[in-house]
């Protein structure tokens, strides 16, 4: 183990000059078998899955915010381009993801197709150029061409989950076509799962005052394809789903540009006058600038390191595709889910595991599971991608009035109560909310995993407060300071209220809160002073300083215990049961950074990592597991290298950063986010005073160069080569 403290010269020339970093292309030279072997592409708030199968170029298009009545996150549809003569069937076939331009190129047989999303508006371009004239067929394929019943198993894709009504359906889209043009619209009914939730959670008196993003929402898409003539519709099947195809024909095609515009009902539509030539230039410029913000690269002397850094970069690219959305990148697949039948192998009986439509994903379309969402967004501080981070934070800000109203309605006190399974309208998922007998507290989820888990919103508060320092942008404080204060106020007022309800004094004999009943993540339930919650309150209060409504002296101490003679962080002072496999006793290390490198109590945290029986038993790199982050934060170089190597290994699908579902769905973006954080922490940390710690958990035999961001608006560049450290 070693760690090096450096006060680095900032923004000075590096081996890679500023503005000179270009990520490598990803190239395939064979076609794909199906959509699970697709390649991501996107920008603004658009995601596409692009692949070539049987000579046809296919791509899905998604946009953040395409929520239907049931809160399923719909895809806009699937497009299929077929050129006569099968130009992509030869040995010169190539599909290339150009990260520096944010575009996918497909070429072969004298044909080049370029696909990209405009970075300033929700607009997709497909530019087709052929060396010789060729007949082409373009199809728009839609599986919502009829009213489609949603089965109980399929209802994981929406907010009803296992409370699915008998008449639950996905309503059909309205689709019209003409020569060179197509319009598709999904109009949400006025009565939606929002109304079901209001009634189920006993909030009828608040109905008209709460934020409702679903009722009457209109989702619109248009396609402009000059030179393509509409020929009619035909029925078809792809994967396990029937669809209807609107077919267009272009005779003697040499050059054509197809434009697809989406509108998710938020009013964020395409820039007037935007054309393919301008968009191509400006979008490529944005992506090149994006890659200059930060980078991690190597000399390829170690294949494992090269693969890790490659998958880090590919994950960051997928996050960059939703830089300007109104809704955050979902942990359970983001904008890049593919046909669910290909996510998992068939069952023992040979039947497909998920015989549903392309709209399907587990854990909901409009539901945010905070413990998972946070891992998607923590790495954006060190990568300098504050615009991407703001998409997630703004979502919580929109929901703040609902969280305050809900708190006042149930308990009569102040503050904002955000739950773990949070709908995009700010209320607990109705299925996870549970059944409440008359004598139960209607504000508490009757759920073995989720009851009393209210502290996860504090992580997003901390992200916002730290972003103000990383970006040296006071608007983060102005926008999100109130959100942090209201979350702190909830804990202060609620646990004094809770103590009175239990017949106890509101504060203990030392004048501090008693967090009971509490929850150490979803794992340590009915907990008394859980360490993860206490660390959260301490950290956010410290960042708010004098503005905090919760005095720091009112927050309990983090509980400790002795294991085999060594002091360790305890999950809580006491708890009733262990429900899940998280390790909240290490949350004071990350995300709360109370223990760690350059901080007091480092040995206590290392003891916890090594000796706590649950921490050892639950160690894993699956899905949202974050042992790789803790190992790096504690300077455990060998352990951090092993775990991050596993975390950033190639996924089971063709695109290496499409990871398996883990605990959730594919591609698993909370695994990708956790992997990004772990890698960053191996390279750069800070002391509480802001002194950089360079390479705190990086093996000396791994050559690497990086540019990452730190507090105070600093950009730090460093290099390790053959065990020697250089500062730039």
Tab-separated table of C-alpha atoms in Angstrom, residues 18-324:
chain	number	residue	atom	x	y	z
A	18	UNK	CA	-5.332	20.052	-23.807
A	19	UNK	CA	-8.051	19.555	-26.401
A	20	UNK	CA	-6.105	16.742	-28.056
A	21	UNK	CA	-7.745	13.612	-26.690
A	22	UNK	CA	-9.611	11.439	-29.193
A	23	UNK	CA	-11.218	8.180	-27.999
A	24	UNK	CA	-10.770	5.149	-30.191
A	25	UNK	CA	-13.503	3.910	-32.485
A	26	UNK	CA	-15.230	0.609	-31.793
A	27	UNK	CA	-15.366	-1.455	-34.987
A	28	UNK	CA	-17.283	-4.614	-35.908
A	29	UNK	CA	-16.615	-6.392	-39.198
A	30	UNK	CA	-19.448	-8.923	-39.042
A	31	UNK	CA	-23.192	-8.481	-38.793
A	32	UNK	CA	-25.175	-9.080	-35.620
A	33	UNK	CA	-27.502	-11.940	-34.751
A	34	UNK	CA	-30.211	-9.808	-33.153
A	35	UNK	CA	-30.818	-6.651	-31.110
A	36	UNK	CA	-28.786	-7.940	-28.141
A	37	UNK	CA	-25.756	-7.405	-30.398
A	38	UNK	CA	-26.640	-3.774	-31.070
A	39	UNK	CA	-24.398	-0.740	-30.693
A	40	UNK	CA	-25.490	2.389	-28.790
A	41	UNK	CA	-25.677	5.824	-30.339
A	42	UNK	CA	-27.358	9.030	-29.237
A	43	UNK	CA	-27.232	12.589	-28.011
A	44	UNK	CA	-29.303	15.328	-26.346
A	45	UNK	CA	-31.891	12.962	-24.767
A	46	UNK	CA	-32.003	10.329	-27.500
A	47	UNK	CA	-30.729	6.756	-27.458
A	48	UNK	CA	-30.514	4.370	-30.390
A	49	UNK	CA	-29.646	0.683	-30.631
A	50	UNK	CA	-28.066	0.110	-34.045
A	51	UNK	CA	-27.289	-3.223	-35.646
A	52	UNK	CA	-27.217	-5.010	-39.025
A	53	UNK	CA	-28.983	-8.353	-39.204
A	54	UNK	CA	-29.485	-10.442	-42.326
A	55	UNK	CA	-28.384	-7.517	-44.490
A	56	UNK	CA	-30.942	-5.117	-42.945
A	57	UNK	CA	-29.886	-2.048	-40.981
A	58	UNK	CA	-32.123	-1.824	-37.895
A	59	UNK	CA	-32.285	0.676	-35.091
A	60	UNK	CA	-34.499	1.439	-32.124
A	61	UNK	CA	-35.035	5.048	-31.064
A	62	UNK	CA	-35.752	6.075	-27.461
A	63	UNK	CA	-36.185	9.416	-25.758
A	64	UNK	CA	-36.168	10.141	-22.047
A	65	UNK	CA	-39.650	11.016	-20.829
A	66	UNK	CA	-41.715	8.754	-23.110
A	67	UNK	CA	-43.953	7.643	-20.223
A	68	UNK	CA	-47.389	6.194	-20.955
A	69	UNK	CA	-50.473	5.924	-18.721
A	70	UNK	CA	-48.989	3.008	-16.816
A	71	UNK	CA	-45.601	4.743	-16.475
A	72	UNK	CA	-43.895	2.404	-18.895
A	73	UNK	CA	-40.944	4.051	-20.655
A	74	UNK	CA	-41.919	3.477	-24.280
A	75	UNK	CA	-39.618	3.242	-27.252
A	76	UNK	CA	-40.559	5.416	-30.203
A	77	UNK	CA	-40.286	2.458	-32.543
A	78	UNK	CA	-37.941	0.416	-34.705
A	79	UNK	CA	-36.682	1.348	-38.169
A	80	UNK	CA	-35.469	-1.063	-40.843
A	81	UNK	CA	-33.521	-0.069	-43.960
A	82	UNK	CA	-33.103	-2.721	-46.658
A	83	UNK	CA	-31.106	-2.001	-49.806
A	84	UNK	CA	-31.436	-4.191	-52.878
A	85	UNK	CA	-28.367	-6.219	-53.696
A	86	UNK	CA	-27.511	-6.724	-49.995
A	87	UNK	CA	-24.504	-4.342	-49.930
A	88	UNK	CA	-23.801	-5.142	-46.269
A	89	UNK	CA	-23.481	-8.850	-46.965
A	90	UNK	CA	-19.929	-8.786	-48.294
A	91	UNK	CA	-16.475	-9.096	-46.760
A	92	UNK	CA	-16.037	-5.305	-46.668
A	93	UNK	CA	-18.849	-4.844	-44.136
A	94	UNK	CA	-18.021	-2.542	-41.253
A	95	UNK	CA	-20.014	-1.045	-38.379
A	96	UNK	CA	-18.116	1.649	-36.511
A	97	UNK	CA	-18.965	3.659	-33.415
A	98	UNK	CA	-17.065	6.927	-33.688
A	99	UNK	CA	-17.057	8.168	-30.097
A	100	UNK	CA	-15.371	11.433	-31.021
A	101	UNK	CA	-18.307	12.314	-33.295
A	102	UNK	CA	-21.074	10.532	-31.384
A	103	UNK	CA	-22.045	8.716	-34.589
A	104	UNK	CA	-22.363	5.192	-35.972
A	105	UNK	CA	-21.147	4.396	-39.482
A	106	UNK	CA	-22.332	1.318	-41.380
A	107	UNK	CA	-20.606	0.574	-44.671
A	108	UNK	CA	-20.243	-2.111	-47.297
A	109	UNK	CA	-20.758	-2.735	-50.997
A	110	UNK	CA	-20.249	0.921	-51.896
A	111	UNK	CA	-22.845	2.163	-49.369
A	112	UNK	CA	-22.154	4.334	-46.311
A	113	UNK	CA	-24.810	5.087	-43.717
A	114	UNK	CA	-24.160	7.553	-40.921
A	115	UNK	CA	-26.518	7.705	-37.915
A	116	UNK	CA	-26.381	10.341	-35.174
A	117	UNK	CA	-28.561	12.365	-32.810
A	118	UNK	CA	-28.456	16.139	-32.779
A	119	UNK	CA	-26.973	17.436	-29.509
A	120	UNK	CA	-29.170	20.541	-29.283
A	121	UNK	CA	-32.578	18.992	-29.978
A	122	UNK	CA	-34.342	15.584	-29.930
A	123	UNK	CA	-33.622	14.865	-33.578
A	124	UNK	CA	-32.118	11.819	-35.303
A	125	UNK	CA	-30.470	11.840	-38.718
A	126	UNK	CA	-29.764	8.859	-40.955
A	127	UNK	CA	-27.617	9.819	-43.932
A	128	UNK	CA	-27.389	7.210	-46.732
A	129	UNK	CA	-24.912	7.478	-49.609
A	130	UNK	CA	-24.474	4.852	-52.337
A	131	UNK	CA	-21.755	4.748	-54.965
A	132	UNK	CA	-24.304	3.544	-57.513
A	133	UNK	CA	-28.076	3.869	-57.646
A	134	UNK	CA	-29.874	1.239	-55.628
A	135	UNK	CA	-33.492	0.574	-54.724
A	136	UNK	CA	-34.187	0.880	-51.011
A	137	UNK	CA	-36.999	0.027	-48.609
A	138	UNK	CA	-37.487	1.861	-45.310
A	139	UNK	CA	-39.904	0.510	-42.708
A	140	UNK	CA	-41.179	2.015	-39.473
A	141	UNK	CA	-42.151	-0.910	-37.211
A	142	UNK	CA	-44.508	-0.400	-34.277
A	143	UNK	CA	-45.836	-3.052	-31.858
A	144	UNK	CA	-48.338	-0.611	-30.320
A	145	UNK	CA	-50.495	-0.754	-33.449
A	146	UNK	CA	-53.292	-2.304	-31.380
A	147	UNK	CA	-54.519	-2.280	-27.797
A	148	UNK	CA	-52.203	-4.692	-26.022
A	149	UNK	CA	-53.127	-6.268	-22.655
A	150	UNK	CA	-50.325	-6.148	-20.082
A	151	UNK	CA	-49.899	-9.413	-18.212
A	152	UNK	CA	-49.037	-9.627	-14.533
A	153	UNK	CA	-45.507	-10.800	-15.370
A	154	UNK	CA	-45.103	-8.013	-17.924
A	155	UNK	CA	-46.261	-5.350	-15.449
A	156	UNK	CA	-42.751	-5.087	-14.026
A	157	UNK	CA	-42.240	-2.605	-16.870
A	158	UNK	CA	-44.659	-0.107	-15.315
A	159	UNK	CA	-45.622	1.272	-11.907
A	160	UNK	CA	-48.398	-1.176	-11.105
A	161	UNK	CA	-46.025	-4.141	-10.729
A	162	UNK	CA	-48.004	-6.890	-8.956
A	163	UNK	CA	-51.023	-4.603	-8.355
A	164	UNK	CA	-51.864	-4.755	-12.058
A	165	UNK	CA	-55.538	-3.948	-12.724
A	166	UNK	CA	-57.547	-6.521	-14.664
A	167	UNK	CA	-58.015	-4.102	-17.550
A	168	UNK	CA	-54.395	-2.898	-17.714
A	169	UNK	CA	-53.449	-2.289	-21.339
A	170	UNK	CA	-50.934	-0.429	-23.418
A	171	UNK	CA	-53.027	1.779	-25.644
A	172	UNK	CA	-52.315	1.968	-29.384
A	173	UNK	CA	-50.464	4.799	-31.071
A	174	UNK	CA	-52.038	6.898	-33.797
A	175	UNK	CA	-49.945	6.562	-36.956
A	176	UNK	CA	-50.367	8.298	-40.306
A	177	UNK	CA	-48.128	8.067	-43.347
A	178	UNK	CA	-47.722	9.869	-46.652
A	179	UNK	CA	-45.041	10.071	-49.285
A	180	UNK	CA	-41.796	10.849	-47.499
A	181	UNK	CA	-43.509	11.501	-44.178
A	182	UNK	CA	-44.767	9.697	-41.095
A	183	UNK	CA	-46.328	10.840	-37.818
A	184	UNK	CA	-46.808	8.647	-34.743
A	185	UNK	CA	-48.527	9.835	-31.574
A	186	UNK	CA	-49.260	8.279	-28.200
A	187	UNK	CA	-51.857	10.251	-26.219
A	188	UNK	CA	-52.060	9.365	-22.553
A	189	UNK	CA	-55.503	9.133	-20.997
A	190	UNK	CA	-56.273	11.636	-18.263
A	191	UNK	CA	-56.688	8.888	-15.671
A	192	UNK	CA	-53.400	7.059	-15.110
A	193	UNK	CA	-51.414	5.118	-12.526
A	194	UNK	CA	-50.868	8.494	-10.830
A	195	UNK	CA	-54.542	8.553	-9.872
A	196	UNK	CA	-54.386	4.948	-8.700
A	197	UNK	CA	-51.423	5.837	-6.480
A	198	UNK	CA	-53.156	8.884	-5.002
A	199	UNK	CA	-56.134	6.790	-3.908
A	200	UNK	CA	-54.070	3.819	-2.750
A	201	UNK	CA	-51.756	5.950	-0.602
A	202	UNK	CA	-54.588	7.965	1.013
A	203	UNK	CA	-53.693	11.303	-0.590
A	204	UNK	CA	-57.011	12.235	-2.210
A	205	UNK	CA	-57.138	15.666	-0.567
A	206	UNK	CA	-53.816	16.561	-2.225
A	207	UNK	CA	-54.666	15.296	-5.727
A	208	UNK	CA	-55.056	18.655	-7.462
A	209	UNK	CA	-51.917	20.157	-5.910
A	210	UNK	CA	-49.457	17.351	-6.718
A	211	UNK	CA	-47.203	17.144	-9.758
A	212	UNK	CA	-48.649	14.846	-12.419
A	213	UNK	CA	-46.393	14.214	-15.437
A	214	UNK	CA	-48.575	11.428	-16.885
A	215	UNK	CA	-52.179	12.539	-17.322
A	216	UNK	CA	-52.855	13.856	-20.826
A	217	UNK	CA	-49.211	13.587	-21.830
A	218	UNK	CA	-48.764	13.529	-25.610
A	219	UNK	CA	-45.766	11.709	-27.095
A	220	UNK	CA	-45.104	12.619	-30.714
A	221	UNK	CA	-42.711	11.550	-33.418
A	222	UNK	CA	-42.335	12.554	-37.028
A	223	UNK	CA	-40.208	11.163	-39.835
A	224	UNK	CA	-39.158	13.040	-42.928
A	225	UNK	CA	-37.694	10.878	-45.698
A	226	UNK	CA	-37.576	12.784	-49.004
A	227	UNK	CA	-37.543	10.484	-52.020
A	228	UNK	CA	-39.215	7.617	-50.162
A	229	UNK	CA	-42.759	6.853	-51.323
A	230	UNK	CA	-45.286	5.253	-49.019
A	231	UNK	CA	-46.407	1.842	-50.282
A	232	UNK	CA	-48.603	0.545	-47.471
A	233	UNK	CA	-48.512	-1.534	-44.302
A	234	UNK	CA	-47.623	-5.124	-43.605
A	235	UNK	CA	-47.660	-7.338	-40.532
A	236	UNK	CA	-44.537	-8.939	-39.115
A	237	UNK	CA	-42.823	-10.492	-36.119
A	238	UNK	CA	-39.468	-9.688	-34.569
A	239	UNK	CA	-38.120	-11.604	-31.585
A	240	UNK	CA	-41.280	-12.451	-29.609
A	241	UNK	CA	-43.395	-9.470	-30.670
A	242	UNK	CA	-45.767	-8.925	-33.551
A	243	UNK	CA	-45.663	-5.519	-35.198
A	244	UNK	CA	-47.026	-3.512	-38.075
A	245	UNK	CA	-44.617	-1.996	-40.574
A	246	UNK	CA	-45.241	1.216	-42.530
A	247	UNK	CA	-43.226	0.604	-45.709
A	248	UNK	CA	-41.588	3.265	-47.891
A	249	UNK	CA	-39.728	2.715	-51.160
A	250	UNK	CA	-36.957	4.801	-52.756
A	251	UNK	CA	-36.149	3.938	-56.406
A	252	UNK	CA	-32.605	4.460	-57.597
A	253	UNK	CA	-31.260	5.829	-54.317
A	254	UNK	CA	-27.856	7.469	-54.405
A	255	UNK	CA	-28.215	9.846	-51.481
A	256	UNK	CA	-30.974	10.294	-48.922
A	257	UNK	CA	-31.263	11.861	-45.498
A	258	UNK	CA	-33.900	10.611	-43.080
A	259	UNK	CA	-34.807	12.861	-40.134
A	260	UNK	CA	-36.743	11.667	-37.082
A	261	UNK	CA	-37.982	14.219	-34.552
A	262	UNK	CA	-39.347	13.294	-31.117
A	263	UNK	CA	-41.362	15.283	-28.594
A	264	UNK	CA	-41.912	13.763	-25.142
A	265	UNK	CA	-44.511	16.329	-24.162
A	266	UNK	CA	-42.065	18.502	-22.208
A	267	UNK	CA	-41.867	21.194	-24.883
A	268	UNK	CA	-38.230	20.456	-25.727
A	269	UNK	CA	-38.494	20.162	-29.509
A	270	UNK	CA	-36.053	20.503	-32.362
A	271	UNK	CA	-34.209	23.700	-33.101
A	272	UNK	CA	-35.914	25.617	-35.952
A	273	UNK	CA	-34.024	25.340	-39.187
A	274	UNK	CA	-31.763	22.527	-37.984
A	275	UNK	CA	-30.489	20.586	-40.991
A	276	UNK	CA	-28.310	17.519	-41.337
A	277	UNK	CA	-25.183	19.385	-42.433
A	278	UNK	CA	-25.295	21.832	-39.519
A	279	UNK	CA	-26.240	19.134	-37.037
A	280	UNK	CA	-23.458	16.836	-38.155
A	281	UNK	CA	-20.868	19.560	-37.667
A	282	UNK	CA	-22.176	20.941	-34.365
A	283	UNK	CA	-22.881	17.529	-32.843
A	284	UNK	CA	-19.413	16.242	-33.676
A	285	UNK	CA	-17.951	19.421	-32.181
A	286	UNK	CA	-19.926	18.883	-28.945
A	287	UNK	CA	-18.781	15.285	-28.594
A	288	UNK	CA	-15.143	16.183	-29.218
A	289	UNK	CA	-15.401	18.859	-26.536
A	290	UNK	CA	-17.086	16.320	-24.223
A	291	UNK	CA	-14.046	14.040	-24.405
A	292	UNK	CA	-11.689	16.899	-23.516
A	293	UNK	CA	-13.363	17.437	-20.137
A	294	UNK	CA	-11.689	14.351	-18.713
A	295	UNK	CA	-10.069	11.133	-19.803
A	296	UNK	CA	-8.227	8.048	-18.554
A	297	UNK	CA	-5.903	6.330	-21.019
A	298	UNK	CA	-3.025	3.848	-21.203
A	299	UNK	CA	-0.282	2.736	-23.551
A	300	UNK	CA	-1.858	-0.706	-24.076
A	301	UNK	CA	1.036	-2.490	-22.365
A	302	UNK	CA	-1.514	-4.334	-20.214
A	303	UNK	CA	-4.590	-5.845	-21.853
A	304	UNK	CA	-6.594	-5.857	-18.610
A	305	UNK	CA	-6.017	-2.153	-18.044
A	306	UNK	CA	-6.886	-1.353	-21.656
A	307	UNK	CA	-10.154	-3.258	-21.350
A	308	UNK	CA	-11.063	-1.541	-18.065
A	309	UNK	CA	-10.441	1.920	-19.461
A	310	UNK	CA	-12.277	1.069	-22.667
A	311	UNK	CA	-15.408	0.016	-20.802
A	312	UNK	CA	-15.173	3.082	-18.559
A	313	UNK	CA	-15.187	5.221	-21.692
A	314	UNK	CA	-18.065	3.346	-23.334
A	315	UNK	CA	-20.175	3.739	-20.196
A	316	UNK	CA	-19.479	7.462	-20.096
A	317	UNK	CA	-20.553	7.691	-23.736
A	318	UNK	CA	-23.941	6.130	-22.950
A	319	UNK	CA	-24.453	8.613	-20.110
A	320	UNK	CA	-23.507	11.469	-22.448
A	321	UNK	CA	-26.386	10.551	-24.752
A	322	UNK	CA	-28.809	12.019	-22.181
A	323	UNK	CA	-26.991	15.280	-21.511
A	324	UNK	CA	-30.009	17.508	-22.093
